[in-house]
mmCIF file of C-alpha atoms in Angstrom:
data_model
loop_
_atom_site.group_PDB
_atom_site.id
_atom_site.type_symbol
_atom_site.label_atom_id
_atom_site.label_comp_id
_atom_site.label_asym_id
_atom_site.label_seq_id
_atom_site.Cartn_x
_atom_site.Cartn_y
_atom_site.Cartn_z
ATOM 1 C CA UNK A 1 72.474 107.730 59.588
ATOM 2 C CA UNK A 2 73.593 107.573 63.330
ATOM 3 C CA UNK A 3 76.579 105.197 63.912
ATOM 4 C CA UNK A 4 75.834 101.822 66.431
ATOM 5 C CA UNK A 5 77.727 102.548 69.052
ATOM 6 C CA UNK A 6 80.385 100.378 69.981
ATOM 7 C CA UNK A 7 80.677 98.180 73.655
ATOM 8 C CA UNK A 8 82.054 99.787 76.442
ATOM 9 C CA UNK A 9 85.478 99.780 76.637
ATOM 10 C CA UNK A 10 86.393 98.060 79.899
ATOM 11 C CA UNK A 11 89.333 98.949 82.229
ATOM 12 C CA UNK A 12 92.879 97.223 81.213
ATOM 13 C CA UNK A 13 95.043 95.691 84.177
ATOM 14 C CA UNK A 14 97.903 98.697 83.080
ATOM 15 C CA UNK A 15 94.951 101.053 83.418
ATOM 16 C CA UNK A 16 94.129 99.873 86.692
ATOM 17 C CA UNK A 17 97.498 100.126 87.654
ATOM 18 C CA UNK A 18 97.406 103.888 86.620
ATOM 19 C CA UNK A 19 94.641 104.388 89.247
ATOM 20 C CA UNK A 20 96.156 103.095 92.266
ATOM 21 C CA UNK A 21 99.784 105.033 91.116
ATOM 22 C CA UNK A 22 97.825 108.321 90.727
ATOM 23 C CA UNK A 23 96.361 107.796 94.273
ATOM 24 C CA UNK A 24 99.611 106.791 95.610
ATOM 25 C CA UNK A 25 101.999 110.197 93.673
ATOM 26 C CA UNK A 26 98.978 112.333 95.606
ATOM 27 C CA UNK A 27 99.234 110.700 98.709
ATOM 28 C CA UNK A 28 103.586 111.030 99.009
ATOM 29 C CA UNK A 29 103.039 114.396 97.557
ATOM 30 C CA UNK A 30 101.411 115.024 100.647
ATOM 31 C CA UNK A 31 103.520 113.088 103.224
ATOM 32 C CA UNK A 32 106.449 115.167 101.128
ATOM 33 C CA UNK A 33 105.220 118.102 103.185
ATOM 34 C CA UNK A 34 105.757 116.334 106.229
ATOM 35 C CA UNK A 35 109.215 114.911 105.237
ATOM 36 C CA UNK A 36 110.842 118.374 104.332
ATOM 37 C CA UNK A 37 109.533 119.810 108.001
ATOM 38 C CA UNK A 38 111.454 117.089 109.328
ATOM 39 C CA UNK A 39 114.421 117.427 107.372
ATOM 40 C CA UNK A 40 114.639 120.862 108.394
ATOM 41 C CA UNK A 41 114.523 120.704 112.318
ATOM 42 C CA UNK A 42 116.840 117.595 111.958
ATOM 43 C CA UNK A 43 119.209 119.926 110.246
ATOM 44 C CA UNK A 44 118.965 122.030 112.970
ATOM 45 C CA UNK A 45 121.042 119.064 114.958
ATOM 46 C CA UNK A 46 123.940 121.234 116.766
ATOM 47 C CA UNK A 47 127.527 121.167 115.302
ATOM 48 C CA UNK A 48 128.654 119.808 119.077
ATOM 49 C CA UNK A 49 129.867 117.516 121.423
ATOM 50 C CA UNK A 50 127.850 113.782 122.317
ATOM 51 C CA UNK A 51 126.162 115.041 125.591
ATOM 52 C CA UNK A 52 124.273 118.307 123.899
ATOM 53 C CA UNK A 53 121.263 119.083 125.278
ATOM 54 C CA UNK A 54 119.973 120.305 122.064
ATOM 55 C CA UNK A 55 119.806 116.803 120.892
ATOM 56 C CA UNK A 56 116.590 116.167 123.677
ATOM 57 C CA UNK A 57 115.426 119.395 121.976
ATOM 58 C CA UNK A 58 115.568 118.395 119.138
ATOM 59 C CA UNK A 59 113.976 114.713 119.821
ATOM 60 C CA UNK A 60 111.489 116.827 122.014
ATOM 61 C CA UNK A 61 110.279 118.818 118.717
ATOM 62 C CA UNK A 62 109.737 116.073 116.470
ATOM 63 C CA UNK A 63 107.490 114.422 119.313
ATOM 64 C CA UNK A 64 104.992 116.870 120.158
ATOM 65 C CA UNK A 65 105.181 117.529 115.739
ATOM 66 C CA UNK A 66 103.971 114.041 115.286
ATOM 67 C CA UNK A 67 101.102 114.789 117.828
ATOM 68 C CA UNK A 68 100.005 118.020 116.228
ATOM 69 C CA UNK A 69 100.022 115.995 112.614
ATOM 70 C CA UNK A 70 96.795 114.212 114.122
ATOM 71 C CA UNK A 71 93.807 115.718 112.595
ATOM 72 C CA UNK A 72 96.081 116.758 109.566
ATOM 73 C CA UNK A 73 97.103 113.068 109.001
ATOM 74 C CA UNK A 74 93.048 111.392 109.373
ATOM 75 C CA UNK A 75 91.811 114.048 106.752
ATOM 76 C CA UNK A 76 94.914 112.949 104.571
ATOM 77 C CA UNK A 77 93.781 108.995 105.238
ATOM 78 C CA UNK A 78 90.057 109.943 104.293
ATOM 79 C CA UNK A 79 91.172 111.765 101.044
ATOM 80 C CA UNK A 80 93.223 108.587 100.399
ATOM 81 C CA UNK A 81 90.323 105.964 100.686
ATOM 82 C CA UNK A 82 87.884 108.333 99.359
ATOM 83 C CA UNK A 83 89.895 108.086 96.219
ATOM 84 C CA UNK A 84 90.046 104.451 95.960
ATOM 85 C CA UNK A 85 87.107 103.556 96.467
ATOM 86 C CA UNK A 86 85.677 105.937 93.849
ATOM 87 C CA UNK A 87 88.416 104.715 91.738
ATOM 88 C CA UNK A 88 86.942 101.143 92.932
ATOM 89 C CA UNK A 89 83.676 101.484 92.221
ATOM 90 C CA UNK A 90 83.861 102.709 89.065
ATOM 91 C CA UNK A 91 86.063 100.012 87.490
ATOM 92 C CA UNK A 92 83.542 97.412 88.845
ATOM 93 C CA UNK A 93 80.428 99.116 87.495
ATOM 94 C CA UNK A 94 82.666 99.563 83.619
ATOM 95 C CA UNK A 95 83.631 95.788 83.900
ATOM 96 C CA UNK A 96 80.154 94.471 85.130
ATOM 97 C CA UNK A 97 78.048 95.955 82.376
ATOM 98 C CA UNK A 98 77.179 92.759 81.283
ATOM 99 C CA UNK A 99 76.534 91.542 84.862
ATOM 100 C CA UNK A 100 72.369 91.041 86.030
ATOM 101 C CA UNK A 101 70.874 93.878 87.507
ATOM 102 C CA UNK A 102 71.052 91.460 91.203
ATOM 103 C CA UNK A 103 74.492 91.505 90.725
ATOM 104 C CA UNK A 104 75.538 94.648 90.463
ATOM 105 C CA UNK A 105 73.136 96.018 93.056
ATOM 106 C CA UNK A 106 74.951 93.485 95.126
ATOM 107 C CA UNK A 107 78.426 95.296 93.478
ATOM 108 C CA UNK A 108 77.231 98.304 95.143
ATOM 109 C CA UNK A 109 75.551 97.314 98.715
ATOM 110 C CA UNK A 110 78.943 95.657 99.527
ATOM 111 C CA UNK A 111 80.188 96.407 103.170
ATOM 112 C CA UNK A 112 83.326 98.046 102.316
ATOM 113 C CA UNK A 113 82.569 100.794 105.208
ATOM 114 C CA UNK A 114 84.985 98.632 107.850
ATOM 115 C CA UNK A 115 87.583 97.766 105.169
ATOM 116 C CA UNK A 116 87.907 102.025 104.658
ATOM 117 C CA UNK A 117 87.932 103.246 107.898
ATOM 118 C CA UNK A 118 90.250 101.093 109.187
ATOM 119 C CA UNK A 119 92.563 101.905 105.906
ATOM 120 C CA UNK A 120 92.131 105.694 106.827
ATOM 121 C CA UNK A 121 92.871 104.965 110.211
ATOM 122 C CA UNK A 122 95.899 103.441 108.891
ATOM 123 C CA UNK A 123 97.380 105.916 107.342
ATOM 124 C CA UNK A 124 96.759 108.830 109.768
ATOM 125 C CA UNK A 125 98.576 106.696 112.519
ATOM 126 C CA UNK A 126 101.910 105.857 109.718
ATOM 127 C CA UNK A 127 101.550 109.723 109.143
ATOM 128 C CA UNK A 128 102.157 110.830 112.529
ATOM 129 C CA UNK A 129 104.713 107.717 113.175
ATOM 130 C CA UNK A 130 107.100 109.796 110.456
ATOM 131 C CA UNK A 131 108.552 112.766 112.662
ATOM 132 C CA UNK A 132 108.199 110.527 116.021
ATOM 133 C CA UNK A 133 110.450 107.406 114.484
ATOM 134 C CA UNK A 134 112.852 110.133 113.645
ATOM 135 C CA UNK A 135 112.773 111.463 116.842
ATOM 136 C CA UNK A 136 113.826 107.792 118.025
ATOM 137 C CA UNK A 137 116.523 107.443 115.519
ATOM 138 C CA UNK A 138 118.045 110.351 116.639
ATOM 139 C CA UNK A 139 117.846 108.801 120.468
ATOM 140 C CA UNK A 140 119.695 105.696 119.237
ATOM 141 C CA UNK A 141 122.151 107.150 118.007
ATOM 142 C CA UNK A 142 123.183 109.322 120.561
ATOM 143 C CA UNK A 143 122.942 106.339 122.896
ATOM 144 C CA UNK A 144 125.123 103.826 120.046
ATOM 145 C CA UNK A 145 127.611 107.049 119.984
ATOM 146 C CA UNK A 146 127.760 107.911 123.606
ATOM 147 C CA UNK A 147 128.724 103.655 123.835
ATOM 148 C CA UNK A 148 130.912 103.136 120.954
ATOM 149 C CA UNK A 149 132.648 106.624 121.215
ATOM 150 C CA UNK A 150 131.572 107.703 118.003
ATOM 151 C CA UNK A 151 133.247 110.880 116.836
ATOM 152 C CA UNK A 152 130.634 114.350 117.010
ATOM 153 C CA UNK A 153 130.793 114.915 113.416
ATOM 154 C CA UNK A 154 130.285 111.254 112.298
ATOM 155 C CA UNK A 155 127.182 111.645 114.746
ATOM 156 C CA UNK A 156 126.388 114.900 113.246
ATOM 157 C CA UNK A 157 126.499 113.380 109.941
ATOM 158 C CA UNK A 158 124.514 110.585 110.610
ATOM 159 C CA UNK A 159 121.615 112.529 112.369
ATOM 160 C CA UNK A 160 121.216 114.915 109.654
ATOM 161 C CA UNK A 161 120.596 111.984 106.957
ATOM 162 C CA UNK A 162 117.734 111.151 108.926
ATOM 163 C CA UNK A 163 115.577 113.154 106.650
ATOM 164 C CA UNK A 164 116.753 111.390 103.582
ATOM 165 C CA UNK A 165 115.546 107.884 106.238
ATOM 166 C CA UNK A 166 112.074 109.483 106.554
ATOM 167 C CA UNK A 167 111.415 110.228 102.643
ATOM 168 C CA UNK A 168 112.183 106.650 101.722
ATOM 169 C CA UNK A 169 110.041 105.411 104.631
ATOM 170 C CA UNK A 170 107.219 107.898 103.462
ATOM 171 C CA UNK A 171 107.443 106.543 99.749
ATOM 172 C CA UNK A 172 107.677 102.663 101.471
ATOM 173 C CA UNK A 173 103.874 103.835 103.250
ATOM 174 C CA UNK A 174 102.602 105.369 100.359
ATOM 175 C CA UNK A 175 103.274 102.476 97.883
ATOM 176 C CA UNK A 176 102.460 99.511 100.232
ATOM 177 C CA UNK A 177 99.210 101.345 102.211
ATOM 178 C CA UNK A 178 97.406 102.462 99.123
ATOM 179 C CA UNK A 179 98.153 99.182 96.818
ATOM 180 C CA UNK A 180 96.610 97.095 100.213
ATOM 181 C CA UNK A 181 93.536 99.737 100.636
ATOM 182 C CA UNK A 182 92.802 98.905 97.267
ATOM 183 C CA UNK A 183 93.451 94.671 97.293
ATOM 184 C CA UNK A 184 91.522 94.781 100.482
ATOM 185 C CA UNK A 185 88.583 97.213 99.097
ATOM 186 C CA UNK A 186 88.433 94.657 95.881
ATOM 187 C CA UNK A 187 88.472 91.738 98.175
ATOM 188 C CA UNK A 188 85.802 92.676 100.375
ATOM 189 C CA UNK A 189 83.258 93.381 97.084
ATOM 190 C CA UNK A 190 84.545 90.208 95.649
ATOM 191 C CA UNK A 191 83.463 88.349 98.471
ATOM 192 C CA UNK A 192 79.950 90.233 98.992
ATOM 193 C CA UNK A 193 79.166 88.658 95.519
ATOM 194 C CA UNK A 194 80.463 85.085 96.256
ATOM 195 C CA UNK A 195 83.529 85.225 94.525
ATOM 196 C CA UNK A 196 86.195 82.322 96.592
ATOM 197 C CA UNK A 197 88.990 82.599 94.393
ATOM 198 C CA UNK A 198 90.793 85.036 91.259
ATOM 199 C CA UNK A 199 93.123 84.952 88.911
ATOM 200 C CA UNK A 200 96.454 86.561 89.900
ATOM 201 C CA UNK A 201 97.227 88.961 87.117
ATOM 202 C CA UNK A 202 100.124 91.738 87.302
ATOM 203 C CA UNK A 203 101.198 94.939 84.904
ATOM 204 C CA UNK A 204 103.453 92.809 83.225
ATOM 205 C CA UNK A 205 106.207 95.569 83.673
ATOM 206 C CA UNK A 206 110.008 96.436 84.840
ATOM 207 C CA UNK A 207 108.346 97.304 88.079
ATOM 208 C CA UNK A 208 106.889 93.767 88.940
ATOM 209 C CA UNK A 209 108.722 92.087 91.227
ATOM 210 C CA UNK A 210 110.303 88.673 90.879
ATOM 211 C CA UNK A 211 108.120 86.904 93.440
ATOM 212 C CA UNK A 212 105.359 88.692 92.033
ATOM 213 C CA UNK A 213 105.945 87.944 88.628
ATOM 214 C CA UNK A 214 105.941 84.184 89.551
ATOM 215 C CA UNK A 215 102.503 84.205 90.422
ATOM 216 C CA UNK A 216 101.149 85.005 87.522
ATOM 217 C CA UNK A 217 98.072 83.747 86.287
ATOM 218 C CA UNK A 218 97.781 81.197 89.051
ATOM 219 C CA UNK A 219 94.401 80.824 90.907
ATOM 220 C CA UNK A 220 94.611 82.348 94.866
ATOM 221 C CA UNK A 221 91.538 81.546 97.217
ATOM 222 C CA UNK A 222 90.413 85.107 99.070
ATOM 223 C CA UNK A 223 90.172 82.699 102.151
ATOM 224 C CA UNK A 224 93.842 81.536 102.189
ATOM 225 C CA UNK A 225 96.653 84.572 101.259
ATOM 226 C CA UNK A 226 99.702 82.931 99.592
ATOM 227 C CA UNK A 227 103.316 83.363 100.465
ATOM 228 C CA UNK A 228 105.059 84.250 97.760
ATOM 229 C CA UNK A 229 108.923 83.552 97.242
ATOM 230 C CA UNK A 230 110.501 86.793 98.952
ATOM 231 C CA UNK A 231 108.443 85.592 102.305
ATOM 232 C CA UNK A 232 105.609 88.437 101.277
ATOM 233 C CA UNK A 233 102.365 86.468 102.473
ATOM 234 C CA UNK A 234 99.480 88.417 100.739
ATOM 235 C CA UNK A 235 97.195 89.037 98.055
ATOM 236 C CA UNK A 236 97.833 90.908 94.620
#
């Protein structure tokens, strides 16, 4: 005799969680790329005096690199909402079996185009910010240098950690961009079905922070984004 089968398992806030961190690892393993090109024509940073020339050259290269990352950087922001809102979808339709057929037709008619396009958007432009904020770094601190009378190979020095700058401000875009694509993307289907307020609810892990952590379980209108302890005003 066949077995019942069982209800549908439905999607745990940890395995939620794993979503949006798989979508993020893919999206830095991407910007990585971008990073290590960086890193290597910052390295190329001459071994001379304050008043180089190379250093415009090298400024000069990182510019017209952030321009050429264009098209490379939207098809990277599509990928990236693409994902979520697959990933999205999916978790709504697992946790709404139980909802009326109205309901989740609604689930799936919601106008999330806006919310991902200007997420893709987004990202593309914070992609092709990467190589041209090093490129300003690099201007400042010839300029601080040239005023302070920095010594060339503390300059040097502090030129060629730029790279290290640009991974941590890659990882920064990767974590904040995709965990707001997918608040927003939830947001805007919440709201399509008449949903005014949730329950704030967190991984409950070493990786929660404090002033997230402190909001747990506390009721947050969509309308009215709270400001949480460490100044952060926004939703989970």
């Amino acid at each position: 005799m066949a077995s019942k089968p069982g209800p549908k398992k439905t999607d745990t806030p940890g395995k939620a969680w794993e979503r949006v961190r798989a979508t993020e690892i893919q999206l830095l393993r991407k910007m990585r790329q971008i990073t290590k090109h960086i890193g290597q024509m910052v390295s190329s940073f001459p071994q001379a005096g304050l008043n180089a020339p190379e250093t415009d050259d090298v400024t000069n290269l990182l510019d017209r690199y952030g321009r050429l990352l264009d098209p490379w950087a939207k098809v990277q922001g599509d990928r990236m909402v693409a994902e979520i809102a697959k990933r999205d979808e999916l978790a709504w339709m697992r946790n709404s079996s139980r909802m009326a057929t109205l309901i989740r037709a609604e689930i799936a008619t919601a106008p999330t185009g806006y919310v991902l396009q200007a997420a893709s958007q987004r990202v593309a432009s914070l992609i092709t910010s990467l190589p041209i904020e090093a490129a300003q770094r690099i201007r400042n601190l010839t300029l601080e240098a040239r005023a302070s009378g920095t010594r060339p190979e503390d300059l040097v020095a502090a030129i060629q950690a730029s790279g290290n700058v640009t991974t941590s401000r890659a990882r920064l875009i990767a974590r904040t961009e995709v965990a707001r694509t997918a608040s927003l993307l939830t947001q805007a289907r919440a709201e399509h079905v008449g949903s005014t307020h949730y329950r704030w609810s967190s991984v409950k892990d070493s990786d929660v922070r404090k002033s997230h952590r402190e909001m747990e379980g506390k009721i947050v209108a969509w309308a009215d984004p709270p400001t949480l302890s460490d100044g952060m005003v926004g939703h989970a």
